[in-house]
Each structure stands twice: as C-alpha cells, then as structure tokens.
mmCIF file of C-alpha atoms and ligand atoms in Angstrom:
data_model
loop_
_atom_site.group_PDB
_atom_site.id
_atom_site.type_symbol
_atom_site.label_atom_id
_atom_site.label_comp_id
_atom_site.label_asym_id
_atom_site.label_seq_id
_atom_site.Cartn_x
_atom_site.Cartn_y
_atom_site.Cartn_z
ATOM 1 C CA MET P 3 -0.016 0.343 0.116
ATOM 2 C CA SER P 4 1.208 3.495 -0.735
ATOM 3 C CA GLU P 5 0.426 6.320 1.232
ATOM 4 C CA GLN P 6 -1.538 9.305 -0.354
ATOM 5 C CA PHE P 7 -1.029 13.001 -0.134
ATOM 6 C CA ASP P 8 -2.056 15.977 -1.921
ATOM 7 C CA VAL P 9 1.579 17.393 -2.402
ATOM 8 C CA VAL P 10 5.014 15.814 -2.135
ATOM 9 C CA ILE P 11 7.960 18.101 -2.085
ATOM 10 C CA VAL P 12 10.967 16.513 -3.115
ATOM 11 C CA GLY P 13 13.930 18.472 -1.515
ATOM 12 C CA GLY P 14 14.373 20.370 2.086
ATOM 13 C CA GLY P 15 16.415 23.289 0.838
ATOM 14 C CA PRO P 16 14.877 26.815 1.118
ATOM 15 C CA ALA P 17 12.829 26.287 -2.030
ATOM 16 C CA GLY P 18 11.206 23.119 -0.743
ATOM 17 C CA LEU P 19 10.813 24.173 2.780
ATOM 18 C CA ALA P 20 9.051 27.689 1.491
ATOM 19 C CA ALA P 21 6.897 25.436 -0.566
ATOM 20 C CA GLY P 22 5.966 22.885 2.162
ATOM 21 C CA LEU P 23 5.050 26.201 4.736
ATOM 22 C CA TYR P 24 2.576 27.382 2.276
ATOM 23 C CA ALA P 25 1.103 24.009 1.233
ATOM 24 C CA ALA P 26 0.663 23.051 4.932
ATOM 25 C CA ARG P 27 -0.799 26.426 5.791
ATOM 26 C CA MET P 28 -3.344 26.350 3.001
ATOM 27 C CA ASN P 29 -4.121 22.378 4.804
ATOM 28 C CA LEU P 30 -2.995 20.667 1.748
ATOM 29 C CA ARG P 31 -1.960 16.921 2.990
ATOM 30 C CA THR P 32 1.732 17.443 2.376
ATOM 31 C CA VAL P 33 5.060 15.646 2.810
ATOM 32 C CA LEU P 34 8.330 16.824 2.334
ATOM 33 C CA LEU P 35 11.461 14.376 1.645
ATOM 34 C CA ASP P 36 15.194 14.803 1.776
ATOM 35 C CA ARG P 37 17.847 12.384 0.925
ATOM 36 C CA GLY P 38 19.952 14.312 4.048
ATOM 37 C CA PRO P 39 19.152 17.018 6.651
ATOM 38 C CA LEU P 40 16.928 19.800 6.043
ATOM 39 C CA GLY P 41 18.559 22.608 4.562
ATOM 40 C CA GLY P 42 20.272 22.049 1.405
ATOM 41 C CA GLN P 43 23.062 24.212 0.336
ATOM 42 C CA LEU P 44 22.345 26.223 3.055
ATOM 43 C CA LEU P 45 24.351 23.340 5.597
ATOM 44 C CA ASN P 46 27.362 24.434 3.288
ATOM 45 C CA THR P 47 26.952 27.948 3.768
ATOM 46 C CA GLU P 48 28.887 29.873 6.509
ATOM 47 C CA LEU P 49 27.383 33.234 6.858
ATOM 48 C CA ILE P 50 24.523 34.640 4.932
ATOM 49 C CA GLU P 51 24.068 38.448 4.640
ATOM 50 C CA ASP P 52 21.689 39.064 1.894
ATOM 51 C CA TYR P 53 18.477 37.282 2.777
ATOM 52 C CA PRO P 54 16.175 40.129 4.084
ATOM 53 C CA GLY P 55 15.473 40.179 7.428
ATOM 54 C CA PHE P 56 18.762 39.414 8.988
ATOM 55 C CA ASP P 57 21.573 41.327 9.148
ATOM 56 C CA SER P 58 23.689 37.963 9.119
ATOM 57 C CA ILE P 59 22.838 34.461 10.018
ATOM 58 C CA GLN P 60 24.575 31.357 9.839
ATOM 59 C CA GLY P 61 23.468 29.073 7.254
ATOM 60 C CA HIS P 62 22.936 26.137 9.359
ATOM 61 C CA GLU P 63 20.719 28.506 11.912
ATOM 62 C CA LEU P 64 18.537 29.475 8.877
ATOM 63 C CA ALA P 65 18.046 25.982 7.875
ATOM 64 C CA MET P 66 16.850 25.287 11.431
ATOM 65 C CA ARG P 67 14.536 28.045 11.225
ATOM 66 C CA MET P 68 12.618 27.318 8.080
ATOM 67 C CA GLY P 69 12.232 23.677 9.092
ATOM 68 C CA ASP P 70 10.780 24.357 12.549
ATOM 69 C CA HIS P 71 8.619 27.188 11.115
ATOM 70 C CA ALA P 72 7.242 24.918 8.006
ATOM 71 C CA ARG P 73 6.922 22.000 10.840
ATOM 72 C CA ARG P 74 4.487 24.429 13.078
ATOM 73 C CA PHE P 75 2.260 24.487 10.265
ATOM 74 C CA GLY P 76 1.697 20.513 10.326
ATOM 75 C CA LEU P 77 4.498 19.868 7.133
ATOM 76 C CA ASP P 78 5.034 16.198 7.398
ATOM 77 C CA VAL P 79 9.154 16.192 7.091
ATOM 78 C CA ARG P 80 11.018 13.401 6.503
ATOM 79 C CA GLU P 81 14.765 13.602 6.266
ATOM 80 C CA PHE P 82 17.513 11.013 5.248
ATOM 81 C CA GLU P 83 14.449 9.679 2.601
ATOM 82 C CA PRO P 84 16.070 9.801 -0.858
ATOM 83 C CA VAL P 85 13.517 9.875 -3.874
ATOM 84 C CA MET P 86 14.692 7.386 -6.417
ATOM 85 C CA GLU P 87 12.260 8.388 -9.450
ATOM 86 C CA VAL P 88 9.135 10.362 -9.644
ATOM 87 C CA ASP P 89 6.820 8.691 -12.107
ATOM 88 C CA VAL P 90 3.358 9.633 -13.600
ATOM 89 C CA GLU P 91 0.320 7.162 -13.968
ATOM 90 C CA ALA P 92 -2.027 7.685 -16.943
ATOM 91 C CA ASP P 93 -4.837 9.494 -14.732
ATOM 92 C CA GLY P 94 -2.088 12.144 -13.740
ATOM 93 C CA THR P 95 -0.961 10.358 -10.615
ATOM 94 C CA LYS P 96 2.440 11.160 -9.474
ATOM 95 C CA VAL P 97 4.171 7.965 -7.840
ATOM 96 C CA VAL P 98 7.289 8.927 -5.549
ATOM 97 C CA ARG P 99 9.513 6.229 -5.068
ATOM 98 C CA LEU P 100 11.571 5.836 -2.247
ATOM 99 C CA GLU P 101 13.937 3.052 -0.957
ATOM 100 C CA SER P 102 11.174 2.387 1.679
ATOM 101 C CA GLY P 103 8.003 2.175 -0.643
ATOM 102 C CA GLU P 104 6.028 4.577 -2.719
ATOM 103 C CA LEU P 105 4.088 7.833 -2.023
ATOM 104 C CA ARG P 106 0.951 8.841 -4.183
ATOM 105 C CA ALA P 107 -0.099 12.278 -4.886
ATOM 106 C CA PRO P 108 -1.769 14.484 -7.878
ATOM 107 C CA ALA P 109 0.947 17.230 -7.344
ATOM 108 C CA VAL P 110 4.711 17.055 -6.898
ATOM 109 C CA ILE P 111 7.277 20.002 -6.397
ATOM 110 C CA VAL P 112 10.612 19.346 -7.418
ATOM 111 C CA ALA P 113 13.103 21.196 -5.211
ATOM 112 C CA ALA P 114 16.017 18.803 -5.449
ATOM 113 C CA GLY P 115 18.600 21.974 -6.124
ATOM 114 C CA GLY P 116 22.016 21.208 -7.231
ATOM 115 C CA LEU P 117 25.665 21.467 -6.299
ATOM 116 C CA PRO P 118 28.251 23.749 -7.760
ATOM 117 C CA ARG P 119 30.838 21.321 -9.905
ATOM 118 C CA ARG P 120 33.826 20.974 -7.918
ATOM 119 C CA LEU P 121 37.668 21.344 -9.064
ATOM 120 C CA GLY P 122 38.598 18.347 -7.063
ATOM 121 C CA VAL P 123 42.124 19.674 -6.120
ATOM 122 C CA PRO P 124 43.751 19.977 -2.368
ATOM 123 C CA GLY P 125 42.845 22.694 -0.162
ATOM 124 C CA GLU P 126 39.217 23.535 -2.158
ATOM 125 C CA GLN P 127 37.470 21.108 0.555
ATOM 126 C CA GLU P 128 39.264 22.223 3.662
ATOM 127 C CA LEU P 129 39.054 26.004 2.701
ATOM 128 C CA ALA P 130 35.702 25.835 1.581
ATOM 129 C CA GLY P 131 33.580 28.709 3.373
ATOM 130 C CA ARG P 132 37.054 30.160 4.395
ATOM 131 C CA GLY P 133 38.274 31.875 0.923
ATOM 132 C CA VAL P 134 36.697 29.317 -1.422
ATOM 133 C CA SER P 135 33.266 30.407 -2.957
ATOM 134 C CA TYR P 136 31.107 29.259 -5.723
ATOM 135 C CA CYS P 137 28.715 32.528 -5.069
ATOM 136 C CA ALA P 138 30.227 35.667 -6.353
ATOM 137 C CA VAL P 139 26.801 37.466 -5.227
ATOM 138 C CA CYS P 140 26.447 35.636 -1.818
ATOM 139 C CA ASP P 141 30.363 36.117 -0.636
ATOM 140 C CA GLY P 142 31.955 38.945 -2.663
ATOM 141 C CA ALA P 143 31.418 41.603 -0.033
ATOM 142 C CA PHE P 144 33.378 39.452 2.247
ATOM 143 C CA PHE P 145 36.431 40.362 0.330
ATOM 144 C CA LYS P 146 36.729 44.085 -0.513
ATOM 145 C CA GLY P 147 40.134 45.268 -1.047
ATOM 146 C CA GLN P 148 41.648 41.720 -1.583
ATOM 147 C CA VAL P 149 43.130 40.126 -4.398
ATOM 148 C CA LEU P 150 40.743 37.124 -5.824
ATOM 149 C CA ALA P 151 41.302 34.140 -7.939
ATOM 150 C CA VAL P 152 38.321 33.501 -10.045
ATOM 151 C CA VAL P 153 38.731 29.590 -11.971
ATOM 152 C CA GLY P 154 36.984 29.145 -15.123
ATOM 153 C CA GLY P 155 36.340 30.012 -18.881
ATOM 154 C CA GLY P 156 32.883 30.256 -19.390
ATOM 155 C CA ASP P 157 30.005 32.987 -19.099
ATOM 156 C CA ALA P 158 29.765 32.824 -15.181
ATOM 157 C CA ALA P 159 33.316 32.828 -14.876
ATOM 158 C CA LEU P 160 33.592 36.287 -16.719
ATOM 159 C CA GLU P 161 30.818 37.447 -15.612
ATOM 160 C CA GLU P 162 31.356 36.720 -12.014
ATOM 161 C CA GLY P 163 34.878 38.080 -12.111
ATOM 162 C CA ASP P 164 33.599 41.203 -13.248
ATOM 163 C CA PHE P 165 31.111 41.714 -10.830
ATOM 164 C CA LEU P 166 33.978 41.017 -7.985
ATOM 165 C CA THR P 167 35.827 43.833 -9.230
ATOM 166 C CA ARG P 168 33.295 45.867 -7.283
ATOM 167 C CA TYR P 169 34.942 44.647 -4.059
ATOM 168 C CA ALA P 170 38.469 43.490 -5.149
ATOM 169 C CA SER P 171 41.283 45.512 -5.775
ATOM 170 C CA LYS P 172 42.262 43.038 -8.153
ATOM 171 C CA VAL P 173 40.945 39.634 -10.092
ATOM 172 C CA TYR P 174 42.793 37.020 -11.619
ATOM 173 C CA ILE P 175 40.630 34.767 -14.161
ATOM 174 C CA LEU P 176 42.740 31.331 -14.641
ATOM 175 C CA HIS P 177 41.194 29.262 -17.172
ATOM 176 C CA ARG P 178 42.951 25.847 -18.396
ATOM 177 C CA ARG P 179 42.807 26.415 -21.866
ATOM 178 C CA ASN P 180 44.159 29.502 -23.881
ATOM 179 C CA GLN P 181 40.726 30.420 -25.009
ATOM 180 C CA PHE P 182 37.657 31.339 -23.217
ATOM 181 C CA ARG P 183 34.179 29.947 -23.948
ATOM 182 C CA ALA P 184 32.428 33.000 -22.841
ATOM 183 C CA GLN P 185 30.256 34.881 -24.969
ATOM 184 C CA PRO P 186 32.514 37.559 -26.752
ATOM 185 C CA VAL P 187 30.812 40.853 -25.255
ATOM 186 C CA LEU P 188 31.723 39.099 -21.748
ATOM 187 C CA GLN P 189 35.097 38.660 -22.794
ATOM 188 C CA ASP P 190 35.241 42.191 -24.149
ATOM 189 C CA ARG P 191 34.199 43.691 -20.746
ATOM 190 C CA ALA P 192 36.483 41.659 -18.835
ATOM 191 C CA ARG P 193 39.418 42.680 -20.862
ATOM 192 C CA ALA P 194 38.492 46.291 -20.607
ATOM 193 C CA ASN P 195 38.590 46.380 -16.713
ATOM 194 C CA PRO P 196 41.861 47.310 -15.699
ATOM 195 C CA LYS P 197 41.265 45.059 -12.279
ATOM 196 C CA ILE P 198 41.246 41.997 -14.293
ATOM 197 C CA GLU P 199 44.097 39.969 -15.371
ATOM 198 C CA PHE P 200 43.558 36.659 -17.411
ATOM 199 C CA VAL P 201 45.958 33.824 -16.710
ATOM 200 C CA LEU P 202 45.326 31.228 -19.553
ATOM 201 C CA GLU P 203 46.745 27.615 -19.908
ATOM 202 C CA ALA P 204 46.836 27.265 -15.924
ATOM 203 C CA GLN P 205 46.005 24.053 -14.694
ATOM 204 C CA VAL P 206 45.028 24.640 -10.986
ATOM 205 C CA ARG P 207 46.835 22.288 -8.797
ATOM 206 C CA GLN P 208 46.288 23.450 -5.212
ATOM 207 C CA ILE P 209 44.515 25.905 -3.195
ATOM 208 C CA VAL P 210 46.851 27.040 -0.544
ATOM 209 C CA GLY P 211 46.243 28.181 2.911
ATOM 210 C CA ASP P 212 45.911 27.208 6.762
ATOM 211 C CA GLN P 213 42.971 29.028 8.483
ATOM 212 C CA SER P 214 42.099 31.101 5.163
ATOM 213 C CA VAL P 215 42.965 30.832 1.440
ATOM 214 C CA GLN P 216 46.635 32.422 0.819
ATOM 215 C CA ALA P 217 47.388 31.290 -2.666
ATOM 216 C CA ILE P 218 46.696 29.599 -5.561
ATOM 217 C CA ARG P 219 48.989 27.091 -7.199
ATOM 218 C CA TYR P 220 48.912 25.901 -10.897
ATOM 219 C CA VAL P 221 50.788 24.571 -13.659
ATOM 220 C CA GLN P 222 51.246 27.013 -16.753
ATOM 221 C CA ARG P 223 52.966 25.591 -19.924
ATOM 222 C CA GLY P 224 55.009 23.000 -17.485
ATOM 223 C CA GLU P 225 56.034 25.493 -15.137
ATOM 224 C CA GLU P 226 54.694 25.407 -11.496
ATOM 225 C CA ARG P 227 53.471 28.853 -10.226
ATOM 226 C CA GLN P 228 51.813 30.605 -7.299
ATOM 227 C CA LEU P 229 49.673 33.476 -7.200
ATOM 228 C CA PRO P 230 49.121 35.058 -3.367
ATOM 229 C CA VAL P 231 45.349 35.851 -2.854
ATOM 230 C CA GLY P 232 42.811 36.268 -0.361
ATOM 231 C CA GLY P 233 39.902 34.332 -2.001
ATOM 232 C CA VAL P 234 39.365 31.619 -4.841
ATOM 233 C CA PHE P 235 35.854 31.558 -6.728
ATOM 234 C CA ILE P 236 35.338 28.645 -8.609
ATOM 235 C CA PHE P 237 32.833 28.726 -11.440
ATOM 236 C CA ILE P 238 33.150 25.399 -13.831
ATOM 237 C CA GLY P 239 29.492 24.282 -13.765
ATOM 238 C CA PHE P 240 26.427 23.749 -11.771
ATOM 239 C CA VAL P 241 24.799 20.401 -11.731
ATOM 240 C CA PRO P 242 21.010 20.465 -11.243
ATOM 241 C CA ASN P 243 19.443 17.250 -9.310
ATOM 242 C CA SER P 244 17.092 17.109 -12.307
ATOM 243 C CA GLY P 245 17.386 13.303 -13.479
ATOM 244 C CA LEU P 246 15.066 11.917 -10.886
ATOM 245 C CA ILE P 247 11.727 12.290 -13.200
ATOM 246 C CA ARG P 248 11.164 9.206 -15.303
ATOM 247 C CA PRO P 249 9.306 10.561 -18.088
ATOM 248 C CA HIS P 250 10.600 13.254 -20.331
ATOM 249 C CA VAL P 251 10.345 16.906 -18.991
ATOM 250 C CA GLU P 252 11.556 19.841 -20.624
ATOM 251 C CA HIS P 253 15.051 21.075 -19.436
ATOM 252 C CA ASP P 254 17.702 23.183 -21.141
ATOM 253 C CA ALA P 255 21.064 22.124 -22.492
ATOM 254 C CA GLY P 256 22.418 22.364 -18.783
ATOM 255 C CA GLY P 257 19.793 20.076 -17.309
ATOM 256 C CA TYR P 258 17.851 23.013 -15.558
ATOM 257 C CA LEU P 259 14.008 22.200 -15.681
ATOM 258 C CA LEU P 260 11.996 24.621 -17.772
ATOM 259 C CA THR P 261 8.980 26.260 -16.335
ATOM 260 C CA ASP P 262 6.199 28.842 -16.975
ATOM 261 C CA ARG P 263 5.377 31.705 -14.989
ATOM 262 C CA GLU P 264 3.656 29.547 -12.099
ATOM 263 C CA LEU P 265 6.891 27.578 -12.170
ATOM 264 C CA ARG P 266 4.913 24.511 -13.737
ATOM 265 C CA THR P 267 6.786 22.148 -15.874
ATOM 266 C CA SER P 268 5.971 20.243 -19.170
ATOM 267 C CA ILE P 269 4.023 17.774 -17.150
ATOM 268 C CA GLU P 270 0.926 18.569 -15.619
ATOM 269 C CA GLY P 271 0.742 18.461 -11.656
ATOM 270 C CA LEU P 272 4.670 18.724 -11.530
ATOM 271 C CA TRP P 273 6.451 21.957 -10.777
ATOM 272 C CA ALA P 274 10.100 22.997 -10.188
ATOM 273 C CA VAL P 275 11.319 25.706 -7.872
ATOM 274 C CA GLY P 276 14.855 26.723 -6.848
ATOM 275 C CA ASP P 277 18.250 26.048 -8.275
ATOM 276 C CA VAL P 278 16.897 22.854 -10.074
ATOM 277 C CA ARG P 279 15.149 25.014 -12.594
ATOM 278 C CA ALA P 280 16.237 27.090 -15.394
ATOM 279 C CA GLN P 281 16.435 30.759 -13.971
ATOM 280 C CA LEU P 282 18.332 34.208 -13.813
ATOM 281 C CA THR P 283 19.902 33.861 -10.130
ATOM 282 C CA ARG P 284 20.284 30.853 -8.008
ATOM 283 C CA GLN P 285 19.690 32.467 -4.485
ATOM 284 C CA ILE P 286 17.795 31.727 -1.374
ATOM 285 C CA ALA P 287 15.407 34.757 -1.663
ATOM 286 C CA THR P 288 14.502 33.574 -5.228
ATOM 287 C CA ALA P 289 14.327 29.748 -3.939
ATOM 288 C CA VAL P 290 11.767 30.813 -1.242
ATOM 289 C CA GLY P 291 9.668 32.843 -3.787
ATOM 290 C CA ASP P 292 9.709 29.879 -6.112
ATOM 291 C CA GLY P 293 8.397 27.672 -3.265
ATOM 292 C CA THR P 294 5.765 30.015 -2.539
ATOM 293 C CA THR P 295 4.489 30.573 -6.036
ATOM 294 C CA ALA P 296 4.372 26.578 -6.892
ATOM 295 C CA ALA P 297 2.689 25.833 -3.620
ATOM 296 C CA VAL P 298 0.015 28.336 -4.538
ATOM 297 C CA SER P 299 -0.228 27.184 -7.988
ATOM 298 C CA ALA P 300 -0.306 23.437 -6.845
ATOM 299 C CA SER P 301 -3.324 24.414 -4.420
ATOM 300 C CA GLN P 302 -5.438 25.970 -7.593
ATOM 301 C CA TYR P 303 -4.668 22.694 -9.497
ATOM 302 C CA LEU P 304 -5.980 20.432 -6.760
ATOM 303 C CA GLU P 305 -9.194 22.967 -6.361
ATOM 304 C CA ARG P 306 -9.632 22.496 -10.356
ATOM 305 C CA ARG P 307 -8.812 18.803 -10.108
ATOM 306 C CA ARG P 308 -11.458 18.308 -7.420
ATOM 307 C CA ASP P 309 -14.213 20.380 -9.484
ATOM 308 C CA GLN P 310 -13.575 18.548 -12.584
ATOM 309 C CA GLN P 311 -13.846 14.779 -10.619
ATOM 310 C CA ARG P 312 -17.167 16.315 -9.098
ATOM 311 C CA GLN P 313 -18.748 17.164 -12.284
ATOM 312 C CA ALA P 314 -17.545 13.622 -13.960
ATOM 313 C CA ALA P 315 -19.109 11.639 -10.716
ATOM 314 C CA LEU P 316 -22.178 13.775 -11.182
ATOM 315 C CA ALA P 317 -22.485 13.360 -15.300
HETATM 316 C C1 LIG Q 425 28.610 27.968 -0.589
HETATM 317 C C2 LIG Q 425 27.492 28.474 -0.806
HETATM 318 C C3 LIG Q 425 27.144 29.434 -0.457
HETATM 319 C C4 LIG Q 425 25.876 30.329 -0.658
HETATM 320 N N1 LIG Q 425 25.805 31.618 0.062
HETATM 321 C C5 LIG Q 425 24.655 31.814 -0.432
HETATM 322 C C6 LIG Q 425 24.409 33.831 0.022
HETATM 323 O O1 LIG Q 425 24.958 34.049 0.969
HETATM 324 N N2 LIG Q 425 23.145 34.149 -0.078
HETATM 325 C C7 LIG Q 425 21.816 33.644 -0.891
HETATM 326 O O2 LIG Q 425 20.812 34.107 -1.143
HETATM 327 N N3 LIG Q 425 22.291 32.295 -1.567
HETATM 328 C C8 LIG Q 425 23.563 31.398 -1.188
HETATM 329 N N4 LIG Q 425 23.812 30.536 -2.023
HETATM 330 C C9 LIG Q 425 22.737 29.729 -2.785
HETATM 331 C C10 LIG Q 425 21.600 29.154 -1.932
HETATM 332 O O3 LIG Q 425 22.181 28.324 -0.884
HETATM 333 C C11 LIG Q 425 21.006 28.462 -3.235
HETATM 334 O O4 LIG Q 425 20.438 29.189 -4.080
HETATM 335 C C12 LIG Q 425 19.703 27.705 -2.451
HETATM 336 O O5 LIG Q 425 19.972 26.913 -1.445
HETATM 337 C C13 LIG Q 425 18.789 26.850 -3.405
HETATM 338 O O6 LIG Q 425 17.742 26.491 -2.744
HETATM 339 P P1 LIG Q 425 16.983 24.881 -3.282
HETATM 340 O O7 LIG Q 425 15.995 24.862 -2.403
HETATM 341 O O8 LIG Q 425 16.480 25.265 -4.621
HETATM 342 O O9 LIG Q 425 18.091 23.966 -3.217
HETATM 343 P P2 LIG Q 425 19.121 23.209 -2.302
HETATM 344 O O10 LIG Q 425 19.575 24.374 -1.338
HETATM 345 O O11 LIG Q 425 20.374 22.536 -2.944
HETATM 346 O O12 LIG Q 425 18.376 22.179 -1.567
HETATM 347 C C14 LIG Q 425 18.094 21.041 -2.106
HETATM 348 C C15 LIG Q 425 17.711 20.005 -1.439
HETATM 349 O O13 LIG Q 425 17.077 18.639 -2.199
HETATM 350 C C16 LIG Q 425 17.692 17.582 -1.802
HETATM 351 N N5 LIG Q 425 17.827 16.502 -2.816
HETATM 352 C C17 LIG Q 425 18.405 16.333 -3.840
HETATM 353 N N6 LIG Q 425 18.171 15.211 -4.657
HETATM 354 C C18 LIG Q 425 17.305 14.594 -3.714
HETATM 355 C C19 LIG Q 425 16.612 13.329 -3.801
HETATM 356 N N7 LIG Q 425 16.620 12.486 -4.873
HETATM 357 N N8 LIG Q 425 15.790 12.897 -2.912
HETATM 358 C C20 LIG Q 425 15.434 13.558 -1.702
HETATM 359 N N9 LIG Q 425 16.125 14.832 -1.464
HETATM 360 C C21 LIG Q 425 17.123 15.367 -2.466
HETATM 361 C C22 LIG Q 425 19.260 17.615 -1.405
HETATM 362 O O14 LIG Q 425 19.573 17.114 -0.241
HETATM 363 C C23 LIG Q 425 19.160 19.445 -0.539
HETATM 364 O O15 LIG Q 425 18.518 19.439 0.692
HETATM 365 C C24 LIG Q 425 24.977 29.685 -1.496
HETATM 366 C C25 LIG Q 425 25.458 28.305 -2.119
HETATM 367 C C26 LIG Q 425 26.166 27.661 -1.882
HETATM 368 C C27 LIG Q 425 26.623 26.360 -2.409
#
C-alpha cells in the first residue's frame, strides 16, 4: 500500500521548505522528503548577509528556523529519505518511489536543487567557506580590497569575475585553455576592466592556506607557479538534480528544468522550484519565492482537479 498525499515535495532546501510551509498552511496534506538533513545548500554556507530580515545569519541556523517554521504549520518532514524516481500514471497521479516504498499524489513539487561542480584539488574542500567560494553575489562583499582568483572560462567565470571587481582590488581569471568559452561581449567587458588579469593555460593544482586562503598554485606551460590571493571563486559549472523524473520533462542544455510563470513544468501537476530550474539567479530569496508560487499554483490545480472529478461523478 502506498501513502496518499495532496502534495509531495522533493528536497528540503529553502525552495522546498517555503513550498512546504505554504502548502501545509493551506491545509493541503503535504509531505517533504530530503535525502539528507533539512537545509540543502544552506548547510554548506557559513554566513548569509543577503537574506532580507537577517543582517547576518549562519546557514545552518536559517535552515533550522525554516524547518521549524514549516513544521509548526503541520508539514510532514522526512529526512534521510532519498527519492529514487518520480513517475506519472495515465490518470496524472504521481508516484514517488523511495527505498522504503512509494507515495502517491496528484501534485509534486521538485525542489531538489543542485551543487556547484568542484575542482577536486587539495585545499578546496578544507578551505570552503574560508576563502573558497562558488557564489560571487553571496560572498563577494566579504573580500573588500583583496586580491582574488576566479577559476573557469565560461560565461559565469567572466561575468562573476567582472562583478567581483566591485569589491576586490584585483581579480585574476585562471582558465585551463588558451581561449575562453564565454560570449565575446563578456570577454570584451572583462578585457576592458583594468582590475582583471587573465592567466591562460593554467591548470590549478592546489589552493593554499591554513585558516584561510593564502594562494593558488597552478601549472602553466609546464612551469609551477603560485599567486598570493585572499579568495578563490570557482565557476566551472553547476549540476542540477533534475534526473529523478522518469517521463520526459522539458529542460535546457544544462539539465535545468524549464517552467512557466507559475513554475509548472511540461508535465501537468509537476512544478520545479529553486536551483533545479532554469532561471537568472540562484539565491535563497529567489528559491523561497519559487516555493511560494508553486505551492499556491498547486493548491489551485488541486481545486480545479477536484471540481472536474465532482462534475465527472455527477455526469
Ligand atoms: C557555498 C554556498 C554559499 C551560498 N551562499 C549564499 C548566500 O549567502 N546567499 C544566498 O542567497 N544564496 C547563497 N547560496 C545559494 C543558495 O544556497 C541556493 O540558491 C539555495 O540553497 C537553493 O535552494 P534550493 O532549495 O533550490 O536547493 P538546495 O539548497 O540545493 O536544496 C535541495 C535539497 O534537495 C535535496 N535532494 C536532492 N535530490 C534529492 C533526492 N533525490 N531525494 C531527496 N532529496 C533530494 C538535497 O539533499 C537538498 O537538501 C550559496 C550556495 C552555496 C553552495
């Protein structure tokens, strides 16, 4: 026997927790599943200074507050419950397959987020949050007046490198090839910025530091080199967790799910919110906004579905 819900939410980061809070508060029978502890990427975030209402808050504290808040409205939260697959039956019912069984609901909100791609060099993991960052908007302001390194050669690396010069005294952009993949307009803008210096054909070997980042070590045309820097920003891609939906669902080339203005995907009764969907910016505030929109849209969908079922029963 599978358990029946109005709404199943996959992922307990800020997007899923906001969706869960709204759905539970609208009296929808809602369950939220996360393969780990609640919080998503908030748990990898040291200090947050750009979430409205909090001058400064630790990531794990914001995660705890969001979880407690949603639970107070009756959200059924299940941690350490990985979703293996979301399938759709002929009548539109969604089947959410878990290791422990399956859940069924007419509405599923996918809030599975994603993770920045790692370089995989010594020092990266050890110094994450202590000078190693994957988000210029989030962390740039912590590096006022410092010399920074950006790693990557695509649009994000050049755009974010340019953005970081608002704070940094100098930004080195290290790229492993001798040409950038980024759009020419972004390359021109970066080239015209006197604070940016390109370091091409540079294979990063190590991020050096004890309590915080002190330097970046790389090999360039066979020679070992080191640049003293106060921070390293890595922009070599982001991997959305969008692969768990069994039927075809529209997505872009990067695997991000495509949605309309109500955050509905190409599958009826399936929403995508937060970092897993194609959008301009991946931030906590936007994830929370997405969760809200999807929960309200799902509630309206469930109303319409009930009306249709009532009418069909009367006919
Ligand atoms: C180091 C770092 C610092 C950041 N700093 C800031 C900042 O200062 N300010 C800011 O606004 N933003 C910041 N961000 C970005 C912000 O954290 C994200 O935009 C936000 O967390 C996205 O929320 P989300 O709910 O969409 O996804 P996530 O936070 O990624 O949460 C997704 C959740 O889904 C779960 N999940 C995935 N797959 C499954 C599955 N198959 N079954 C069950 N559960 C699953 C994951 O375990 C995770 O808990 C930062 C990000 C990083 C990595």
